[in-house]
Short mmCIF file of C-alpha atoms in Angstrom, two decimals:
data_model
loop_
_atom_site.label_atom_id
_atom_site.label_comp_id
_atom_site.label_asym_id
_atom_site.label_seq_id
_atom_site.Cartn_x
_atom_site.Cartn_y
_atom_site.Cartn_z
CA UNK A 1 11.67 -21.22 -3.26
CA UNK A 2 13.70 -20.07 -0.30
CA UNK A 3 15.89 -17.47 -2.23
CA UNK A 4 13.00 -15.47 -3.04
CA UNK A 5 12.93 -12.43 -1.17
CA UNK A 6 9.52 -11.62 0.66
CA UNK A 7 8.23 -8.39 0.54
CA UNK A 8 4.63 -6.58 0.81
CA UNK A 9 3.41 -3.71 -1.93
CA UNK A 10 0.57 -1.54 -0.86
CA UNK A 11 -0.23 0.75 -4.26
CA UNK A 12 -1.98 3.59 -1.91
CA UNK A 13 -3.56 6.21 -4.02
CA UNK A 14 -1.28 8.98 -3.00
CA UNK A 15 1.57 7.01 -2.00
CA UNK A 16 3.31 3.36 -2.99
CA UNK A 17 4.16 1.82 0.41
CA UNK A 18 7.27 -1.16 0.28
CA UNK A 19 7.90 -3.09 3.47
CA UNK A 20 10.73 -5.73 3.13
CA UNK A 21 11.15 -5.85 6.71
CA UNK A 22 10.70 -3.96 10.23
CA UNK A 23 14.33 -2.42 9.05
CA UNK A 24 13.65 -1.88 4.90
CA UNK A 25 10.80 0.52 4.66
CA UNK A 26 10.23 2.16 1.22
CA UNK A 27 7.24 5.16 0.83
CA UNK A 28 7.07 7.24 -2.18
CA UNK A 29 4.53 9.50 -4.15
CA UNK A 30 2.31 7.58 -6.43
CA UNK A 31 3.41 9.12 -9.37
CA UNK A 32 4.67 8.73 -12.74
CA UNK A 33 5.87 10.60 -16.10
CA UNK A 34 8.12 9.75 -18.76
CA UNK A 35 11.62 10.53 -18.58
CA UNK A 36 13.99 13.37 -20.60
CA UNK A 37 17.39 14.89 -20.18
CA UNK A 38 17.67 16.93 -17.77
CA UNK A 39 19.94 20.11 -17.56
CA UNK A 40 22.21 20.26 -14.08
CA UNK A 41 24.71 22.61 -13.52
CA UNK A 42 25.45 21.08 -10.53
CA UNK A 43 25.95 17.92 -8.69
CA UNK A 44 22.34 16.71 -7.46
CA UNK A 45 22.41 15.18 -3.77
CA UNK A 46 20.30 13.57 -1.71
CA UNK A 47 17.99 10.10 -0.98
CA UNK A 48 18.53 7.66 -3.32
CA UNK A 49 14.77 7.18 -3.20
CA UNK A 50 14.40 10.93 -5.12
CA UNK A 51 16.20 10.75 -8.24
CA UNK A 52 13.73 7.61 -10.03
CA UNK A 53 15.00 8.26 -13.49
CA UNK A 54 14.74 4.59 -14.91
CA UNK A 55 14.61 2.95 -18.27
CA UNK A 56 12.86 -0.51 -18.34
CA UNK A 57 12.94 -3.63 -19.80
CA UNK A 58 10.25 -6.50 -19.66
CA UNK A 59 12.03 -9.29 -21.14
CA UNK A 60 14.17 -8.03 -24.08
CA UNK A 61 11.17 -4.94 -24.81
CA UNK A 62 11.99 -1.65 -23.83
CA UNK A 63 9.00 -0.31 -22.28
CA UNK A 64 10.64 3.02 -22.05
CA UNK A 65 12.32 5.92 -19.53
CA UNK A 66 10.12 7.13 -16.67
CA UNK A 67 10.63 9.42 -13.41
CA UNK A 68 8.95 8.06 -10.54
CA UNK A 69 7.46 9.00 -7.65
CA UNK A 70 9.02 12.23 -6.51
CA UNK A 71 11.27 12.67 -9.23
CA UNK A 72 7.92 12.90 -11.44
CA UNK A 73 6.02 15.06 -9.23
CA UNK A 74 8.88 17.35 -9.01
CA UNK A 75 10.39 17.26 -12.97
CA UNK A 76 7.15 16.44 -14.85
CA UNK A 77 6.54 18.25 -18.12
CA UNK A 78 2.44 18.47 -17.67
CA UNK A 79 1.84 14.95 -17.98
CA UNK A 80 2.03 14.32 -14.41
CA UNK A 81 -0.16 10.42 -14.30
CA UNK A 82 -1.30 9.57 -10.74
CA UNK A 83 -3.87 6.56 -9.87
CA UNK A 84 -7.08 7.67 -10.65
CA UNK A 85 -10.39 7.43 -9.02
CA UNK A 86 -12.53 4.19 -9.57
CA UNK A 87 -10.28 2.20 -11.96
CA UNK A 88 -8.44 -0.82 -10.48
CA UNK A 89 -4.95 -0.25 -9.56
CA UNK A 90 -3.87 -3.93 -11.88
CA UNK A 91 -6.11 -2.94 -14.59
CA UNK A 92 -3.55 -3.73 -17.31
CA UNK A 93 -4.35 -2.25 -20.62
CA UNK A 94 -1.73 -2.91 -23.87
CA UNK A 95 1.00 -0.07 -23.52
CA UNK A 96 -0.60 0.87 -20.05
CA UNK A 97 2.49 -0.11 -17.87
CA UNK A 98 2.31 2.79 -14.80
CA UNK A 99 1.22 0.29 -12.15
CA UNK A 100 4.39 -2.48 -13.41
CA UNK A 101 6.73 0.27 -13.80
CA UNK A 102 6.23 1.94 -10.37
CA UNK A 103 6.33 -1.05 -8.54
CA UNK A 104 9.68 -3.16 -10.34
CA UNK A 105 10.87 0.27 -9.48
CA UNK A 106 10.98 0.04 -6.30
CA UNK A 107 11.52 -3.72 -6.07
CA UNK A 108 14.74 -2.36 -7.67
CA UNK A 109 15.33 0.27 -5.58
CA UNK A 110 15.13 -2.17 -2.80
CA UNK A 111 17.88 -4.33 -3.41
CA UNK A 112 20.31 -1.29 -4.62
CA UNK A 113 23.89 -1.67 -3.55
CA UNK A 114 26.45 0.11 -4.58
CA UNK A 115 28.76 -3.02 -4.46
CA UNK A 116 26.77 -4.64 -6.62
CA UNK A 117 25.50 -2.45 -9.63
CA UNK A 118 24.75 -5.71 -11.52
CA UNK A 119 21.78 -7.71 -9.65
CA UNK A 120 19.21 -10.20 -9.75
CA UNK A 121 16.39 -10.31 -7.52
CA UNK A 122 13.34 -12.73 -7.49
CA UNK A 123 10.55 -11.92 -4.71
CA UNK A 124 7.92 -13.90 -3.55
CA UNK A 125 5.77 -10.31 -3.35
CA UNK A 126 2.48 -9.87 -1.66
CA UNK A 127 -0.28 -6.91 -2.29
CA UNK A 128 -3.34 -5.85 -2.24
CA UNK A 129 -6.20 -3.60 -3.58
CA UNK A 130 -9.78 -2.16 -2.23
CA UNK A 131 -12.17 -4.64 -0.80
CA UNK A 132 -15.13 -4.12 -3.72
CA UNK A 133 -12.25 -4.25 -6.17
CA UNK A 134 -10.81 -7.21 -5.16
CA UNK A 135 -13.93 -9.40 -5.02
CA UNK A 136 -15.36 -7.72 -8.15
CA UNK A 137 -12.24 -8.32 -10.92
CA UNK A 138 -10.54 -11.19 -9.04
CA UNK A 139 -9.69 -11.95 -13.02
CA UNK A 140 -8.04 -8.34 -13.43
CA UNK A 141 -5.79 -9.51 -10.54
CA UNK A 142 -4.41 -13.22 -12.08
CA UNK A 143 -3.74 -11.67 -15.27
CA UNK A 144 -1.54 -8.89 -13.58
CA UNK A 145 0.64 -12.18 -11.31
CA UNK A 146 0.85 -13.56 -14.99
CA UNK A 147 2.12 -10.85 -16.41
CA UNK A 148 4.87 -9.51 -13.50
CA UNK A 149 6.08 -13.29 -13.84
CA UNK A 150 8.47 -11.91 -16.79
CA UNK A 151 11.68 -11.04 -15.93
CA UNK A 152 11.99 -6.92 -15.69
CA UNK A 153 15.43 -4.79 -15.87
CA UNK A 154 15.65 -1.93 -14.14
CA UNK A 155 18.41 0.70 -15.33
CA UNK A 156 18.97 3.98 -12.94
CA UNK A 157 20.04 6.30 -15.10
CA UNK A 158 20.52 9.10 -12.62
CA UNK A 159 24.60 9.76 -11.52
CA UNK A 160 23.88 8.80 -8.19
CA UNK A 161 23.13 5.07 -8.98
CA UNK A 162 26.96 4.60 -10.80
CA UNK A 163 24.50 3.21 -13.81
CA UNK A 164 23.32 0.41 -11.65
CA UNK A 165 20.80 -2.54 -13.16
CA UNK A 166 19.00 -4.86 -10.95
CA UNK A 167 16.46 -7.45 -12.58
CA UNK A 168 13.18 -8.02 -11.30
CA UNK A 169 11.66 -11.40 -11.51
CA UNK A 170 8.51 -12.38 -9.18
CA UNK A 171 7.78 -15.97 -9.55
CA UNK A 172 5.03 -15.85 -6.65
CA UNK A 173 2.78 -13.04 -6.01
CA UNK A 174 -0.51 -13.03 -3.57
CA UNK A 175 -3.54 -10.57 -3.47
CA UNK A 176 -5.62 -9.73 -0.47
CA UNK A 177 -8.05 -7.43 -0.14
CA UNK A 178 -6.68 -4.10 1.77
CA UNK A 179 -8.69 -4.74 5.23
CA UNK A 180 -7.38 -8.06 5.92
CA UNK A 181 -3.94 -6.92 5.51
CA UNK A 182 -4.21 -4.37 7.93
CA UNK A 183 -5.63 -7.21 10.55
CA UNK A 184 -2.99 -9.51 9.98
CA UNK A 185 0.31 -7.06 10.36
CA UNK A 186 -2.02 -6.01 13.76
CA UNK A 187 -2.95 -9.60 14.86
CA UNK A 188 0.62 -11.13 14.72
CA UNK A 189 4.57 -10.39 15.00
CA UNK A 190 7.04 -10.22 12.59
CA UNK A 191 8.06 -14.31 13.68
CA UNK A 192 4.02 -14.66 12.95
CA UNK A 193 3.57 -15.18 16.86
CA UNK A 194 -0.07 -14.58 17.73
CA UNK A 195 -0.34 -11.24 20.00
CA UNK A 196 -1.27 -11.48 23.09
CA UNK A 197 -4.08 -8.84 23.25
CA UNK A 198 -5.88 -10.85 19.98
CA UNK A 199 -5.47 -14.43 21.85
CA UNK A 200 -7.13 -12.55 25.09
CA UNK A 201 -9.93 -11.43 22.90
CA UNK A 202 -10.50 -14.63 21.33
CA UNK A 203 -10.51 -16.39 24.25
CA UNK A 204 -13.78 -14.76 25.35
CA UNK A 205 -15.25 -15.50 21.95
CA UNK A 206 -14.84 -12.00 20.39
CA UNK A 207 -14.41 -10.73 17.04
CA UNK A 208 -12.21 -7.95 15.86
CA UNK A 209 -13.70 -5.46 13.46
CA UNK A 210 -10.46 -3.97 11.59
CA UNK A 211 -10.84 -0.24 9.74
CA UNK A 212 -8.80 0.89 7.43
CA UNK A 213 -9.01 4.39 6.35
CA UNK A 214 -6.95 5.30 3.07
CA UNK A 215 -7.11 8.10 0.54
CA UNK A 216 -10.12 7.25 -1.15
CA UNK A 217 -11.47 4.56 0.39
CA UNK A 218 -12.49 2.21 3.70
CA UNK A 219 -11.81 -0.95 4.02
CA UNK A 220 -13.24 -3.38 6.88
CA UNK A 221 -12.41 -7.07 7.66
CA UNK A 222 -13.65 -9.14 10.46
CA UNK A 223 -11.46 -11.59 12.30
CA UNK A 224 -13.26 -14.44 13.48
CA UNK A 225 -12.25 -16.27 17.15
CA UNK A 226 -10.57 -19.27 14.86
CA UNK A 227 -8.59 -16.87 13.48
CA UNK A 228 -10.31 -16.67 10.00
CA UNK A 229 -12.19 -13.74 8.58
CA UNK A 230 -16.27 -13.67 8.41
CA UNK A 231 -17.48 -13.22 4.75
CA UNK A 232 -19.97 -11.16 5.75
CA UNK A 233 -17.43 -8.73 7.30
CA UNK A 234 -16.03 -7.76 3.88
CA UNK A 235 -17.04 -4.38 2.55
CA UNK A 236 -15.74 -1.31 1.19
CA UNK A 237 -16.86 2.16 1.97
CA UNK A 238 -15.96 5.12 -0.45
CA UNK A 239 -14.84 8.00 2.02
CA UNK A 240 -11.43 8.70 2.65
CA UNK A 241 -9.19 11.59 3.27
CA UNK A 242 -9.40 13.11 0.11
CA UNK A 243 -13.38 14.15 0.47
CA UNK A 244 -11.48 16.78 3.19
CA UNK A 245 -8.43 17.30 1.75
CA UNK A 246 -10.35 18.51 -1.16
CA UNK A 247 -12.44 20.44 0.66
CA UNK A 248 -9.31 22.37 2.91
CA UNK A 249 -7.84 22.93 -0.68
CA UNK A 250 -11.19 24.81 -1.84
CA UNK A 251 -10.66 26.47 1.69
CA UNK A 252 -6.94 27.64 1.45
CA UNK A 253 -7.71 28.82 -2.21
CA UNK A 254 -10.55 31.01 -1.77
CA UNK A 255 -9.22 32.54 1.63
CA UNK A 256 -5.10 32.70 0.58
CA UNK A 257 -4.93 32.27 -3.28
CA UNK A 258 -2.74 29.15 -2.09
CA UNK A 259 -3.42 26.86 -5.02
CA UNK A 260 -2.23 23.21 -3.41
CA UNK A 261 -2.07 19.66 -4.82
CA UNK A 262 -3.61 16.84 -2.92
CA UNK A 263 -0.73 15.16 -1.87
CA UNK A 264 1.67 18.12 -0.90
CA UNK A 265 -1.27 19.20 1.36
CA UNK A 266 -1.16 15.70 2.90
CA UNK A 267 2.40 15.67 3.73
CA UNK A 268 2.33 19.42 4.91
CA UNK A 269 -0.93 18.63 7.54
CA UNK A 270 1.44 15.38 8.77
CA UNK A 271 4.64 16.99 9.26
CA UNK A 272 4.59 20.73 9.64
CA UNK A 273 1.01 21.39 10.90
CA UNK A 274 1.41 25.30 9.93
CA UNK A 275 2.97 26.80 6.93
CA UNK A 276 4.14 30.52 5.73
CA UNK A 277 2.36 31.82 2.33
CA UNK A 278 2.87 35.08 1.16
CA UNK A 279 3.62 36.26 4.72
CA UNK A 280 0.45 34.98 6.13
CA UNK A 281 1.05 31.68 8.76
CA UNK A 282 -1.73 29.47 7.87
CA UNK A 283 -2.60 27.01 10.24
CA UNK A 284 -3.28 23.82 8.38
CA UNK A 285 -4.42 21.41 11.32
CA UNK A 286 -7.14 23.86 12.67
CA UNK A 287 -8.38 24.64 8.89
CA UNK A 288 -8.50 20.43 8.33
CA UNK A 289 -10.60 19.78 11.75
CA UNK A 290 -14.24 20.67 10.45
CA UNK A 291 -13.42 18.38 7.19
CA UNK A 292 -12.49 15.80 8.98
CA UNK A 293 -14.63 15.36 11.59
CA UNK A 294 -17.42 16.13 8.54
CA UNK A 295 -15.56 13.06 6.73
CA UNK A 296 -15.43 10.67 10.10
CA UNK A 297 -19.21 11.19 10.56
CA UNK A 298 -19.71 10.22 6.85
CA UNK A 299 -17.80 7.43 7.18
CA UNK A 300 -19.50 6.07 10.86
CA UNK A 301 -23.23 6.73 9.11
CA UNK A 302 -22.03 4.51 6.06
CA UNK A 303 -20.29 1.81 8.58
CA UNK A 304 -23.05 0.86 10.73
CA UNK A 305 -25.74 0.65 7.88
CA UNK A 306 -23.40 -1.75 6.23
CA UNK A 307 -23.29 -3.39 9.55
CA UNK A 308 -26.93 -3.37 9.58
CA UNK A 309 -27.19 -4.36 5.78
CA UNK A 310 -25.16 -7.58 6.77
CA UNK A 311 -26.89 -8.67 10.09
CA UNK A 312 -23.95 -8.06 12.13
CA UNK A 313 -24.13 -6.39 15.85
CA UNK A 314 -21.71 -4.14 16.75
CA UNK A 315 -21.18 -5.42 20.40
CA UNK A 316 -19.99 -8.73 19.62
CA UNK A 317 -16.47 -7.03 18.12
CA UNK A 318 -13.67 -7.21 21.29
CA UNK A 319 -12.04 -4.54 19.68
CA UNK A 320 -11.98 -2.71 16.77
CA UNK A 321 -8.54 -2.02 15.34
CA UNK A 322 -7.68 1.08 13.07
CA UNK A 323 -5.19 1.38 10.52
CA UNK A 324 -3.93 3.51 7.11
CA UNK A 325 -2.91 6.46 6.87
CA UNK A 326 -6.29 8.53 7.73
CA UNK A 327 -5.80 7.74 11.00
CA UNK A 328 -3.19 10.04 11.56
CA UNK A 329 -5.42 12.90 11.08
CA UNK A 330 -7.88 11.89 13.28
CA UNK A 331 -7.02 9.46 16.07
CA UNK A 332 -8.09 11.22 18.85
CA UNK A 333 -11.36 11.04 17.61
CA UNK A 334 -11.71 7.43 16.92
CA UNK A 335 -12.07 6.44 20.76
CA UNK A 336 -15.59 5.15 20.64
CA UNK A 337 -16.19 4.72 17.67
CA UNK A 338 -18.50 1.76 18.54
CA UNK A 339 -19.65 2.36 21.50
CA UNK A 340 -18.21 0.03 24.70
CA UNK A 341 -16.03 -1.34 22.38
CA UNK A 342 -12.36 -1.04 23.15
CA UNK A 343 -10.67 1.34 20.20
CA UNK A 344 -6.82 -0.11 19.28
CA UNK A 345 -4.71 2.69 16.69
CA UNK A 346 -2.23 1.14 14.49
CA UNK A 347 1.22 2.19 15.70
CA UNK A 348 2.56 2.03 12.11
CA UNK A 349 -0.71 2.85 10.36
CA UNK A 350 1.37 4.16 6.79
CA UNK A 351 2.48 0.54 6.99
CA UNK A 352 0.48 -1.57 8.07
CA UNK A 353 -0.85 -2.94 4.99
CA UNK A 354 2.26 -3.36 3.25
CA UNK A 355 3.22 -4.86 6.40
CA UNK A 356 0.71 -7.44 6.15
CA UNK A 357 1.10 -7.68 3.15
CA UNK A 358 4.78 -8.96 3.32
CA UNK A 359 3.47 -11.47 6.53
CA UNK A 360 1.39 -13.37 3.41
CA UNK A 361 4.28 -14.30 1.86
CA UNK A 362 5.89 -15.57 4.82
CA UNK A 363 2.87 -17.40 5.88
CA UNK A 364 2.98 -18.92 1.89
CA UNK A 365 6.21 -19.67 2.34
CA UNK A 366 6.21 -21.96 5.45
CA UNK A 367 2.98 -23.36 3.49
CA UNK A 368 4.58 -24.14 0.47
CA UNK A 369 7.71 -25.50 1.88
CA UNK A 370 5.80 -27.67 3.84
CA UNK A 371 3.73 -28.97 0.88
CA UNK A 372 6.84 -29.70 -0.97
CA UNK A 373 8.11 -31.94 1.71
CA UNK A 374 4.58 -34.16 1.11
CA UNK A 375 4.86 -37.29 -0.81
CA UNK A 376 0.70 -37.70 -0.50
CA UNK A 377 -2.17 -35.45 -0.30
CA UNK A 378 -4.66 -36.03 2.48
CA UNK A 379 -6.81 -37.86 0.67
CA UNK A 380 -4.16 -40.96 0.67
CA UNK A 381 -3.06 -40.13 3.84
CA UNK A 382 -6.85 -41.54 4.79
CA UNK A 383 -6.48 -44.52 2.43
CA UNK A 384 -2.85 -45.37 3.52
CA UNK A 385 -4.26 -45.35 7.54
CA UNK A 386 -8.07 -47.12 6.51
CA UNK A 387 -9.97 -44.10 7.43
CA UNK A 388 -13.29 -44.58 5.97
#
């Protein structure tokens, strides 16, 4: 399986995350609507990554023309679909292909070249979804890998592409839940070399408590000395950064008439900080502070009575390591969170589970070339040496 191309797909809930590698990067709104004609009078311009008009193919069925991710968001005709709330992101329902369009998509997108405008692609692909979800409909997620083992065609349809077509095909697909992700991509390098802050840690018999704060949810994962993750570290806490994004969109409303999505607010607090509306400057960082230190507190009350709930003490973490994209709006108030524990902030915290998502597969890889290379399993090894 060595010509499969390893990649990592984190399905955020405001934005689809790709990582192919430290140099291939791929972020995009979590959006979709179908596809139409458009009228241009002129010559459009720009990323690749914005013009998402695609017609696709699973097998020889046309599942049908769709704008993606920006290119929805900004072109939709009212029937703008993003992930919603509380239903698993590989629930796969008959004609219900948003989650398979958005991410062959991308795959797509991925191995564009303008050289080439006729490709094949196979990936060995890892992802993930929310702790509770992933232990709760572990059957949701092996009927999804079964189904994205068909061969999809991707046609770009906008002029930019030249009317390029890559096929998708992804023979060998792994799910983790989100938390562990985010521990791995922070616990080892991209040649899967052990940092040297986690082996110091370990050493002295710690474990690492990893948080990762999304749109809608928490995720936590404990990494165990050995290197393994302790099953009564899983859990899932529903706070994110939408309770106070929703609540500084309530805010800018009432006191500007500045009627905001979610996810343009998001991008505007990130980049730009303050923003010009109808001549007033509206500064969008101070507004967000009381939400989100209202949202961290939420989210610290519901982590240590889980921690409580589970039997597990605080103090024996080493460290505990942040990650996802909440982070950004809050990491200078994460110091401390438990208290004489050392804090560590993801460096790459949009990425990091995609990140570690895309280590799985190269961590399958290694195991299943090795496997193939075995002529007997262990269990003849033993008989073969007369080990009782």
């Amino acid at each position: 399986m060595s010509h499969l191309i390893n990649a990592g797909w984190d399905p955020g809930r405001l934005n689809n995350k790709l990582y192919i590698d430290s140099g291939h990067k791929i972020i995009n709104m979590n959006a979709i609507c179908s596809g139409y004609e458009r009228r241009n009078l002129e010559e459009e311009v720009g990323e690749t990554i914005n013009f998402l008009d695609v017609e696709v193919y699973q097998e020889e069925e046309f599942l049908g023309r769709y704008f993606v991710g920006g290119m929805a968001y900004k072109h939709h005709r009212g029937d703008l679909r993003w992930a919603a709330s509380g239903i698993p992101k590989f629930e796969y329902e008959d004609h219900n292909y948003d989650e398979i369009i958005k991410m062959v998509t991308h795959l797509a997108l991925s191995q564009f070249d303008v050289r080439d405008l006729h490709k094949k692609a196979a990936f060995r692909l890892g992802t993930g979804s929310p702790t509770e979800e992933y232990f709760e409909n572990p059957e949701v997620l092996e009927k999804f890998a079964q189904i994205m083992r068909k061969p999809y065609k991707v046609r770009f349809l906008h002029p930019i592409f030249k009317e390029a077509e890559v096929e998708v095909v992804i023979p060998k697909m792994y799910f983790k839940p989100e938390g562990t992700a985010s521990m791995i991509s922070m616990a080892y390098g991209e040649d899967l070399s052990r940092k040297e802050e986690i082996t110091r840690a370990f050493e002295k018999g710690h474990k690492i408590i990893c948080i990762n704060i999304g749109s809608s949810t928490t995720d936590v994962a404990m990494m165990l000395p050995d290197m393994t993750f302790d099953s009564s570290g899983f859990f899932g806490i529903s706070v994110g950064t939408s309770n106070a994004l929703n609540q500084v969109r309530s805010q800018l409303y009432k006191d500007y008439g500045y009627d905001i999505s979610k996810i343009k607010l998001d991008f505007l607090i990130r980049k730009y900080k303050k923003v010009s509306y109808k001549g007033n400057i509206i500064d969008l960082e101070s507004i967000s502070k009381r939400p989100m230190e209202d949202m961290l507190a939420l989210l610290k009350t519901r982590f240590f009575d889980q921690l409580e709930l589970r039997g597990i003490v605080p103090g024996e973490a080493g460290a505990v390591y942040f990650s996802g994209g909440g982070i950004t709006f809050i990491e200078e108030r994460l110091e401390n969170f438990i208290h004489g524990v050392a804090t560590k902030l993801s460096i790459d915290p949009l990425f990091e589970d995609a990140r570690g998502y895309f280590l799985e597969t190269k961590i399958n890889e290694i195991l299943e070339e090795r496997a193939s290379t075995e002529i007997f399993d262990a269990d003849e090894y033993d008989e073969c040496l007369g080990v009782e």
